[in-house]
Tab-separated table of C-alpha atoms and ligand atoms in Angstrom:
chain	number	residue	atom	x	y	z
I	152	MET	CA	121.834	121.730	124.605
I	153	ASN	CA	120.466	118.297	123.966
I	154	ASN	CA	120.451	117.630	120.250
I	155	ALA	CA	119.349	114.004	120.378
I	156	VAL	CA	116.866	113.027	117.666
I	157	PRO	CA	115.094	109.725	118.331
I	158	PHE	CA	114.317	107.336	115.488
I	159	LEU	CA	110.673	107.455	116.496
I	160	ASP	CA	108.614	108.795	119.391
I	161	LEU	CA	106.156	106.416	121.051
I	162	ILE	CA	105.470	108.654	124.042
I	163	SER	CA	104.407	112.205	123.098
I	164	PRO	CA	101.524	111.206	120.783
I	165	HIS	CA	100.053	109.118	123.608
I	166	LEU	CA	100.525	111.761	126.284
I	167	GLU	CA	98.569	114.139	124.057
I	168	LEU	CA	95.679	111.665	124.143
I	169	GLU	CA	96.191	110.611	127.758
I	170	GLU	CA	92.683	111.342	129.045
I	171	GLU	CA	90.957	109.677	126.095
I	172	LEU	CA	93.165	106.603	126.290
I	173	ILE	CA	92.568	106.166	130.001
I	174	VAL	CA	88.839	106.105	129.284
I	175	VAL	CA	89.425	103.016	127.110
I	176	PHE	CA	91.011	101.242	130.050
I	177	ARG	CA	88.295	102.389	132.445
I	178	ASP	CA	85.636	101.127	130.028
I	179	ALA	CA	87.238	97.671	129.902
I	180	LEU	CA	87.622	97.702	133.683
I	181	LYS	CA	83.963	98.430	134.219
I	182	THR	CA	82.479	96.207	131.511
I	183	GLY	CA	84.821	93.215	131.703
I	184	ARG	CA	84.732	92.949	127.891
I	185	PHE	CA	88.308	92.148	127.043
I	186	ILE	CA	88.141	90.259	123.757
I	187	GLY	CA	85.859	91.097	120.849
I	188	GLY	CA	82.638	92.998	121.579
I	189	PRO	CA	81.338	96.431	120.590
I	190	VAL	CA	84.672	98.264	120.923
I	191	VAL	CA	86.264	95.895	118.408
I	192	ASP	CA	83.209	96.125	116.122
I	193	SER	CA	83.244	99.891	115.980
I	194	PHE	CA	86.983	100.096	115.366
I	195	GLU	CA	86.615	97.563	112.534
I	196	LYS	CA	83.826	99.612	110.993
I	197	ASP	CA	85.826	102.844	111.052
I	198	PHE	CA	89.085	101.303	109.889
I	199	ALA	CA	87.272	99.689	106.926
I	200	ALA	CA	85.897	103.122	106.045
I	201	PHE	CA	89.363	104.672	106.401
I	202	CYS	CA	90.704	102.157	103.856
I	203	ASP	CA	87.704	102.482	101.487
I	204	ALA	CA	87.143	98.772	102.030
I	205	GLN	CA	83.845	97.096	102.810
I	206	TYR	CA	85.034	94.851	105.615
I	207	CYS	CA	87.679	94.949	108.315
I	208	ILE	CA	88.418	92.022	110.610
I	209	GLY	CA	90.588	92.762	113.635
I	210	VAL	CA	93.199	90.118	114.448
I	211	ALA	CA	96.072	89.681	116.883
I	212	SER	CA	98.954	90.850	114.646
I	213	GLY	CA	99.959	91.748	111.119
I	214	THR	CA	101.449	88.287	110.734
I	215	ASP	CA	98.078	86.733	111.621
I	216	ALA	CA	96.420	89.091	109.150
I	217	LEU	CA	98.669	87.871	106.320
I	218	ARG	CA	98.354	84.222	107.260
I	219	PHE	CA	94.568	84.314	107.691
I	220	ALA	CA	94.138	86.248	104.446
I	221	LEU	CA	96.116	83.629	102.511
I	222	ILE	CA	94.186	80.755	104.077
I	223	ALA	CA	90.781	82.394	103.619
I	224	ALA	CA	91.586	83.298	100.014
I	225	GLY	CA	92.131	79.609	99.345
I	226	VAL	CA	95.906	79.258	99.137
I	227	ARG	CA	96.553	75.544	99.606
I	228	GLN	CA	99.311	73.312	100.865
I	229	GLY	CA	101.960	72.792	98.198
I	230	GLU	CA	101.100	75.876	96.144
I	231	THR	CA	103.535	78.714	95.583
I	232	VAL	CA	103.137	82.350	96.637
I	233	ILE	CA	105.258	85.146	95.159
I	234	THR	CA	106.718	88.042	97.137
I	235	VAL	CA	109.913	90.100	97.401
I	236	PRO	CA	113.172	89.461	99.286
I	237	ASN	CA	113.251	93.030	100.637
I	238	THR	CA	110.553	92.847	103.301
I	239	PHE	CA	110.110	91.899	106.940
I	240	ILE	CA	110.165	88.133	107.433
I	241	ALA	CA	106.509	88.096	108.561
I	242	THR	CA	105.497	88.233	104.878
I	243	THR	CA	107.201	84.936	104.099
I	244	GLU	CA	106.444	83.341	107.484
I	245	ALA	CA	102.764	83.744	106.637
I	246	ILE	CA	103.283	81.996	103.295
I	247	SER	CA	105.044	79.018	104.902
I	248	GLN	CA	102.569	78.837	107.766
I	249	ALA	CA	99.705	78.719	105.275
I	250	GLY	CA	101.457	75.616	103.921
I	251	ALA	CA	102.685	77.210	100.697
I	252	SER	CA	106.141	77.630	99.164
I	253	ILE	CA	107.884	80.975	98.772
I	254	ALA	CA	109.032	82.340	95.406
I	255	PHE	CA	110.904	85.624	95.269
I	256	VAL	CA	110.847	88.310	92.586
I	257	ASP	CA	113.369	91.154	92.809
I	258	ILE	CA	112.513	94.782	93.570
I	259	ASN	CA	112.678	97.948	91.526
I	260	GLU	CA	115.785	99.987	92.297
I	261	ARG	CA	113.913	103.277	92.648
I	262	THR	CA	110.728	102.346	94.505
I	263	TYR	CA	112.189	99.377	96.479
I	264	ASN	CA	108.903	97.566	95.783
I	265	ILE	CA	108.292	94.590	93.515
I	266	ASP	CA	109.578	95.023	89.956
I	267	THR	CA	106.506	94.290	87.887
I	268	GLU	CA	108.577	93.563	84.765
I	269	LYS	CA	110.471	90.899	86.675
I	270	LEU	CA	107.166	89.565	87.942
I	271	ARG	CA	105.989	89.228	84.352
I	272	GLU	CA	109.278	87.579	83.415
I	273	TYR	CA	108.969	85.097	86.283
I	274	LEU	CA	105.443	84.144	85.207
I	275	GLU	CA	106.326	83.938	81.507
I	276	THR	CA	109.716	82.237	81.600
I	277	HIS	CA	109.903	80.281	84.856
I	278	CYS	CA	106.383	78.909	84.623
I	279	VAL	CA	104.050	77.184	82.191
I	280	LYS	CA	100.339	77.852	82.207
I	281	ASP	CA	98.211	75.072	83.670
I	282	ASP	CA	95.287	74.430	81.313
I	283	LYS	CA	92.952	73.341	84.078
I	284	THR	CA	93.321	76.274	86.462
I	285	GLY	CA	94.799	78.914	84.164
I	286	ARG	CA	97.461	79.316	86.805
I	287	PRO	CA	101.200	79.203	86.253
I	288	ILE	CA	103.112	76.081	87.254
I	289	ASN	CA	106.725	76.591	88.234
I	290	LYS	CA	108.753	74.509	85.749
I	291	LYS	CA	111.327	73.447	88.315
I	292	THR	CA	109.220	72.711	91.377
I	293	LYS	CA	106.011	71.742	89.499
I	294	SER	CA	104.102	73.706	92.113
I	295	ILE	CA	101.078	75.802	91.135
I	296	VAL	CA	101.549	79.530	91.690
I	297	SER	CA	98.306	80.676	93.287
I	298	ALA	CA	98.977	84.073	94.861
I	299	ILE	CA	101.167	87.127	95.024
I	300	ILE	CA	101.832	89.378	97.995
I	301	PRO	CA	102.873	92.864	96.901
I	302	VAL	CA	104.441	94.612	99.904
I	303	HIS	CA	103.829	98.363	100.223
I	304	LEU	CA	107.215	98.936	101.795
I	305	TYR	CA	108.145	102.044	103.808
I	306	GLY	CA	104.605	103.400	103.306
I	307	GLN	CA	104.602	103.490	99.508
I	308	MET	CA	102.282	101.277	97.521
I	309	ALA	CA	103.553	98.787	95.000
I	310	ASP	CA	102.627	99.498	91.358
I	311	MET	CA	99.261	97.744	91.587
I	312	ASP	CA	97.836	98.144	88.052
I	313	PRO	CA	100.375	95.888	86.298
I	314	ILE	CA	100.126	93.470	89.233
I	315	THR	CA	96.333	93.335	88.939
I	316	GLU	CA	96.613	92.811	85.176
I	317	LEU	CA	99.020	89.912	85.573
I	318	ALA	CA	96.858	88.483	88.354
I	319	GLU	CA	93.836	88.564	86.089
I	320	LYS	CA	95.756	86.979	83.227
I	321	TYR	CA	97.097	84.141	85.396
I	322	ASN	CA	94.184	83.730	87.800
I	323	LEU	CA	96.295	84.758	90.787
I	324	ILE	CA	95.070	85.873	94.193
I	325	VAL	CA	96.463	89.256	95.288
I	326	ILE	CA	96.982	89.813	99.021
I	327	GLU	CA	98.396	93.247	99.843
I	328	ASP	CA	100.938	93.458	102.639
I	329	ALA	CA	99.870	96.922	103.798
I	330	CYS	CA	101.504	96.555	107.221
I	331	GLN	CA	103.590	99.703	106.601
I	332	ALA	CA	101.079	101.621	104.506
I	333	HIS	CA	97.982	102.704	106.479
I	334	GLY	CA	96.444	105.440	104.353
I	335	ALA	CA	98.854	105.263	101.411
I	336	GLU	CA	97.260	105.871	98.023
I	337	TYR	CA	97.719	104.635	94.481
I	338	TRP	CA	96.481	106.161	91.235
I	339	THR	CA	94.706	103.350	89.428
I	340	THR	CA	93.422	103.434	85.887
I	341	LYS	CA	91.713	100.078	86.456
I	342	PHE	CA	88.673	101.621	88.093
I	343	PRO	CA	86.460	100.026	89.098
I	344	PRO	CA	88.562	96.871	89.226
I	345	SER	CA	87.194	94.112	87.062
I	346	LYS	CA	85.549	91.198	88.825
I	347	LYS	CA	87.364	88.715	86.627
I	348	GLY	CA	89.944	86.504	88.238
I	349	GLY	CA	88.342	86.619	91.648
I	350	GLN	CA	89.683	90.030	92.577
I	351	GLY	CA	87.776	92.241	94.994
I	352	GLY	CA	85.190	93.901	92.819
I	353	PHE	CA	83.214	96.689	94.409
I	354	LYS	CA	79.540	96.111	94.963
I	355	THR	CA	79.005	99.811	95.162
I	356	PRO	CA	81.761	102.006	93.755
I	357	PRO	CA	83.596	103.513	96.715
I	358	PRO	CA	83.925	107.275	96.874
I	359	PHE	CA	86.807	109.091	95.265
I	360	THR	CA	89.313	109.879	97.957
I	361	GLY	CA	91.282	112.412	96.047
I	362	GLY	CA	90.786	113.191	92.409
I	363	GLY	CA	93.312	114.799	90.152
I	364	LYS	CA	95.282	112.966	87.536
I	365	GLY	CA	98.642	111.314	87.814
I	366	GLU	CA	100.772	112.736	85.040
I	367	GLY	CA	102.347	109.451	84.075
I	368	LYS	CA	99.015	107.775	83.518
I	369	ASN	CA	96.497	108.767	80.917
I	370	GLY	CA	92.759	108.698	81.010
I	371	GLU	CA	90.302	107.996	83.753
I	372	GLY	CA	91.395	106.810	87.124
I	373	ALA	CA	91.139	107.268	90.852
I	374	TRP	CA	93.217	107.361	93.971
I	375	ARG	CA	92.771	104.061	95.815
I	376	LYS	CA	93.807	103.404	99.377
I	377	ALA	CA	96.118	100.623	100.477
I	378	GLY	CA	93.914	97.752	101.539
I	379	SER	CA	91.208	98.342	98.920
I	380	ILE	CA	92.690	96.802	95.783
I	381	GLY	CA	93.748	93.218	96.505
I	382	LEU	CA	91.342	90.391	97.274
I	383	ALA	CA	92.358	90.964	100.903
I	384	SER	CA	94.977	93.093	102.653
I	385	ALA	CA	96.953	92.812	105.861
I	386	PHE	CA	97.639	95.618	108.325
I	387	SER	CA	99.825	95.581	111.410
I	388	PHE	CA	99.249	97.800	114.435
I	389	TYR	CA	102.583	97.007	116.028
I	390	PRO	CA	103.414	100.066	118.188
I	391	GLY	CA	105.873	101.647	115.738
I	392	LYS	CA	103.557	101.475	112.706
I	393	ASN	CA	101.714	104.565	111.400
I	394	LEU	CA	98.743	103.349	113.431
I	395	GLY	CA	100.064	101.532	116.482
I	396	ALA	CA	98.496	99.759	119.460
I	397	PHE	CA	99.800	99.352	123.012
I	398	GLY	CA	100.980	95.873	122.106
I	399	GLU	CA	100.285	93.410	119.317
I	400	ALA	CA	97.377	93.934	116.929
I	401	GLY	CA	96.476	93.685	113.248
I	402	ALA	CA	93.607	93.630	110.767
I	403	VAL	CA	92.523	92.300	107.409
I	404	THR	CA	90.510	94.452	105.020
I	405	THR	CA	88.567	93.070	102.072
I	406	ASN	CA	85.631	93.803	99.779
I	407	ASP	CA	84.682	90.140	99.654
I	408	ALA	CA	81.950	89.071	102.094
I	409	GLU	CA	82.929	85.390	101.973
I	410	ILE	CA	86.590	86.094	102.756
I	411	ALA	CA	85.499	88.327	105.629
I	412	ARG	CA	83.264	85.584	107.014
I	413	LYS	CA	86.041	83.003	106.798
I	414	ILE	CA	88.572	85.224	108.531
I	415	ARG	CA	86.126	85.891	111.371
I	416	MET	CA	86.012	82.117	111.860
I	417	ILE	CA	89.734	81.482	111.409
I	418	ARG	CA	90.697	84.098	114.015
I	419	ASP	CA	88.335	82.474	116.522
I	420	HIS	CA	89.200	78.737	116.494
I	421	GLY	CA	87.058	78.082	113.430
I	422	GLN	CA	83.872	78.739	115.378
I	423	SER	CA	80.689	79.570	113.501
I	424	GLN	CA	78.947	79.815	116.877
I	425	LYS	CA	80.288	79.251	120.358
I	426	TYR	CA	81.808	75.752	120.664
I	427	TYR	CA	80.658	74.728	117.166
I	428	HIS	CA	83.762	74.530	115.009
I	429	ASP	CA	83.367	74.288	111.232
I	430	ILE	CA	87.125	74.159	110.775
I	431	GLU	CA	90.260	74.268	112.884
I	432	GLY	CA	91.307	77.868	113.249
I	433	TYR	CA	93.659	79.912	115.375
I	434	ASN	CA	93.635	82.015	118.493
I	435	GLY	CA	94.051	85.276	116.604
I	436	ARG	CA	91.497	87.739	117.904
I	437	LEU	CA	91.888	91.453	118.574
I	438	ASP	CA	91.772	92.567	122.220
I	439	ALA	CA	89.139	95.144	123.139
I	440	LEU	CA	91.765	97.302	124.877
I	441	GLN	CA	93.895	97.436	121.745
I	442	ALA	CA	90.848	98.123	119.557
I	443	GLY	CA	89.774	100.945	121.865
I	444	ILE	CA	93.210	102.539	121.784
I	445	LEU	CA	93.453	102.132	118.009
I	446	HIS	CA	90.027	103.695	117.593
I	447	LYS	CA	91.080	106.821	119.511
I	448	LYS	CA	94.334	107.039	117.566
I	449	LEU	CA	92.641	106.442	114.194
I	450	LYS	CA	91.172	109.960	114.363
I	451	ARG	CA	94.706	111.331	114.152
I	452	LEU	CA	96.077	108.988	111.510
I	453	SER	CA	95.457	111.218	108.480
I	454	GLU	CA	96.979	114.207	110.234
I	455	GLY	CA	99.989	112.113	111.262
I	456	ASN	CA	100.431	110.850	107.706
I	457	GLU	CA	100.247	114.402	106.391
I	458	LYS	CA	102.965	115.471	108.842
I	459	ARG	CA	105.142	112.567	107.722
I	460	ARG	CA	104.690	113.679	104.111
I	461	GLN	CA	105.716	117.220	105.026
I	462	SER	CA	108.768	115.953	106.884
I	463	ALA	CA	109.664	113.818	103.870
I	464	SER	CA	109.581	116.794	101.535
I	465	LEU	CA	111.698	118.863	103.915
I	466	TYR	CA	114.251	116.031	104.105
I	467	ASN	CA	114.196	115.798	100.287
I	468	LYS	CA	115.036	119.489	100.078
I	469	LEU	CA	117.684	119.482	102.793
I	470	LEU	CA	119.427	116.373	101.484
I	471	SER	CA	119.256	117.166	97.778
I	472	GLU	CA	122.513	119.094	97.949
I	473	ILE	CA	124.495	116.323	99.574
I	474	ASP	CA	126.558	114.286	97.129
I	475	GLY	CA	126.145	110.560	97.299
I	476	ILE	CA	122.773	110.507	98.985
I	477	ILE	CA	119.757	109.186	97.110
I	478	THR	CA	116.454	110.375	98.598
I	479	PRO	CA	113.218	108.349	98.303
I	480	TYR	CA	111.476	108.280	94.937
I	481	GLU	CA	107.743	108.888	94.883
I	482	PRO	CA	106.258	108.246	91.433
I	483	ASP	CA	103.381	110.475	90.337
I	484	TRP	CA	100.990	107.549	90.795
I	485	SER	CA	101.825	107.304	94.470
I	486	ARG	CA	100.991	109.154	97.675
I	487	ALA	CA	103.256	107.561	100.220
I	488	VAL	CA	102.709	107.817	103.987
I	489	TYR	CA	106.403	107.483	104.908
I	490	HIS	CA	106.253	104.833	107.572
I	491	LEU	CA	110.008	105.068	107.061
I	492	TYR	CA	112.153	107.674	105.363
I	493	VAL	CA	114.905	105.662	103.714
I	494	ILE	CA	117.951	107.117	101.973
I	495	ARG	CA	120.676	105.304	100.066
I	496	THR	CA	124.413	105.845	100.198
I	497	ASN	CA	127.589	103.894	99.428
I	498	ASP	CA	129.062	104.772	102.757
I	499	ARG	CA	126.151	103.542	104.803
I	500	ASP	CA	127.920	101.990	107.776
I	501	LYS	CA	130.217	104.963	108.308
I	502	LEU	CA	127.299	107.350	108.021
I	503	GLN	CA	125.207	105.388	110.481
I	504	LYS	CA	128.053	105.310	112.978
I	505	HIS	CA	128.501	109.049	112.691
I	506	LEU	CA	124.783	109.703	113.249
I	507	THR	CA	124.741	107.368	116.245
I	508	GLU	CA	127.651	109.317	117.775
I	509	LYS	CA	125.628	112.482	117.296
I	510	GLN	CA	122.668	110.853	119.075
I	511	ILE	CA	120.547	110.561	115.947
I	512	GLY	CA	118.486	107.380	115.781
I	513	THR	CA	118.635	105.367	112.561
I	514	GLY	CA	117.523	101.938	111.365
I	515	LEU	CA	118.251	99.375	108.645
I	516	HIS	CA	115.258	98.052	106.706
I	517	TYR	CA	116.503	95.506	105.994
I	518	PRO	CA	120.183	94.596	106.359
I	519	LEU	CA	119.962	91.082	104.861
I	520	PRO	CA	117.497	90.141	102.101
I	521	LEU	CA	115.269	87.207	102.979
I	522	HIS	CA	116.679	84.821	100.342
I	523	LEU	CA	120.079	85.025	102.092
I	524	GLN	CA	118.729	84.467	105.612
I	525	LYS	CA	119.697	81.296	107.420
I	526	ALA	CA	116.012	80.447	107.833
I	527	TYR	CA	115.718	80.175	104.046
I	528	GLU	CA	118.886	78.294	103.256
I	529	TYR	CA	116.672	75.356	102.344
I	530	LEU	CA	115.194	77.290	99.429
I	531	GLY	CA	118.569	77.042	97.726
I	532	TYR	CA	118.942	80.655	96.675
I	533	LYS	CA	122.427	82.133	96.459
I	534	GLU	CA	124.100	85.508	96.361
I	535	GLY	CA	123.495	87.175	93.018
I	536	ASP	CA	119.978	85.783	92.582
I	537	PHE	CA	118.268	89.089	93.404
I	538	PRO	CA	120.907	91.709	92.678
I	539	VAL	CA	118.808	94.808	93.361
I	540	SER	CA	117.642	93.615	96.771
I	541	GLU	CA	121.211	92.646	97.627
I	542	LYS	CA	122.710	95.911	96.455
I	543	VAL	CA	120.286	98.181	98.265
I	544	ALA	CA	120.437	96.138	101.485
I	545	SER	CA	123.976	97.395	102.068
I	546	GLU	CA	123.131	100.982	101.109
I	547	LEU	CA	119.795	101.730	102.769
I	548	LEU	CA	119.565	103.868	105.880
I	549	SER	CA	116.335	104.871	107.629
I	550	LEU	CA	116.376	108.344	109.195
I	551	PRO	CA	114.225	109.600	112.081
I	552	MET	CA	110.595	109.792	110.944
I	553	PHE	CA	107.475	110.322	113.055
I	554	PRO	CA	104.640	112.875	113.086
I	555	GLY	CA	106.169	115.089	115.803
I	556	LEU	CA	109.564	115.443	114.107
I	557	SER	CA	110.446	119.148	114.090
I	558	ASP	CA	112.053	121.193	111.319
I	559	ASP	CA	114.975	121.923	113.634
I	560	GLN	CA	115.514	118.232	114.308
I	561	GLN	CA	115.501	117.546	110.572
I	562	LYS	CA	117.968	120.377	109.967
I	563	TYR	CA	120.245	118.938	112.633
I	564	VAL	CA	120.085	115.521	110.936
I	565	ALA	CA	120.890	117.123	107.575
I	566	THR	CA	123.810	119.091	109.059
I	567	GLN	CA	125.287	115.921	110.490
I	568	LEU	CA	124.858	114.133	107.154
I	569	HIS	CA	126.726	117.026	105.509
I	570	LYS	CA	129.566	116.751	107.970
I	571	SER	CA	130.051	113.029	107.713
T	1164	PLP	C1	105.226	94.864	110.731
T	1164	PLP	C2	105.139	94.083	109.472
T	1164	PLP	C3	104.500	92.830	109.393
T	1164	PLP	C4	104.047	92.052	110.597
T	1164	PLP	O1	103.269	92.676	111.493
T	1164	PLP	P1	103.231	92.187	113.031
T	1164	PLP	O2	102.078	92.960	113.566
T	1164	PLP	O3	104.537	92.546	113.653
T	1164	PLP	O4	102.982	90.725	113.033
T	1164	PLP	C5	104.376	92.238	108.156
T	1164	PLP	N1	104.861	92.806	107.042
T	1164	PLP	C6	105.502	93.987	107.074
T	1164	PLP	C7	106.017	94.569	105.794
T	1164	PLP	C8	105.676	94.653	108.282
T	1164	PLP	O5	106.344	95.814	108.314
């Protein structure tokens, strides 16, 4: 008997859609429309609707999405952008490539997302408020802090209400890194978001997507999708993401018409019309083939997310009896979509080795926090600067997680975790 459990499955979900996906290729073959065009437009329209956002702009990758969002939102050379050390490096690459400096704030030990108390502390104690802009100035670097990128890591949204409040208080731009969180939801009591501070602001209130009240939060509120809260949000459609292309692809969502217009220009060499360039931009468009494939797969995204949630709760149950394993924490204000199912254990390396021997695929997200990476030596951070990120980096282990994961496969994983 073959007991192998892959970390993820990039084949079966596509074989199930084989005929539909081949039509996408045939359509491109017969029309010769490879970049942009109606296939891209209609995917953008439906993905915006999926996110409860007004606009979606398809781009060439999640990294482009982050970078273009920062540039379009007005982040300037020499300014500082805040994010976390426990994320994929694309988040900080985008900051540097937009010309800004990176500032890290540590994560919360239970959610693995930004610790909003530490964010407040950074803004209150490491910065002084600039009278002219209302923005914080970092005391040491004298650089103006203009934006924050909350990362919705592993498919769970960051605690957006306190972030939005701080952003309003300090006139900060919020760009969501939703690259791992297609369809994740957050219970907000700031509904509709205030238009102060340049944040999104809904022209027409978007529909409720859920209803029901989060127990930890009192009063009125609503479930909001990832990609609908910040001024703009970045999505990746890298093949392994909850919605994945057959190659590189990404998108920005926003409720701001001006940001949407700018990103359409930036992704296309700064063109306002063909060969008339208002600004210098990038080659960052979305291919029609990728858009067509994404459009077909989008119809199954909610179902796939629901299956991931079911698998997560089965894992939670199966693993709850094992000493020394911490299962993911989902606060009552969150509906996570489990891009990854990440456990924590002291004996991580031994456990991973054991699972590998038993042909169970695992991953580390991420083994070395960004502030300790060689690429960021120049920032001058040292070990001990972000203790939570550092601690969890050596304890985190991602288990197999994908929509077709079977109960038997999960039970086999749990049995092997028991035995290790
Ligand atoms: C995947 C990912 C990105 C980058 O997306 P690409 O499409 O690979 O450029 C950015 N941030 C996070 C958190 C990601 O997981």
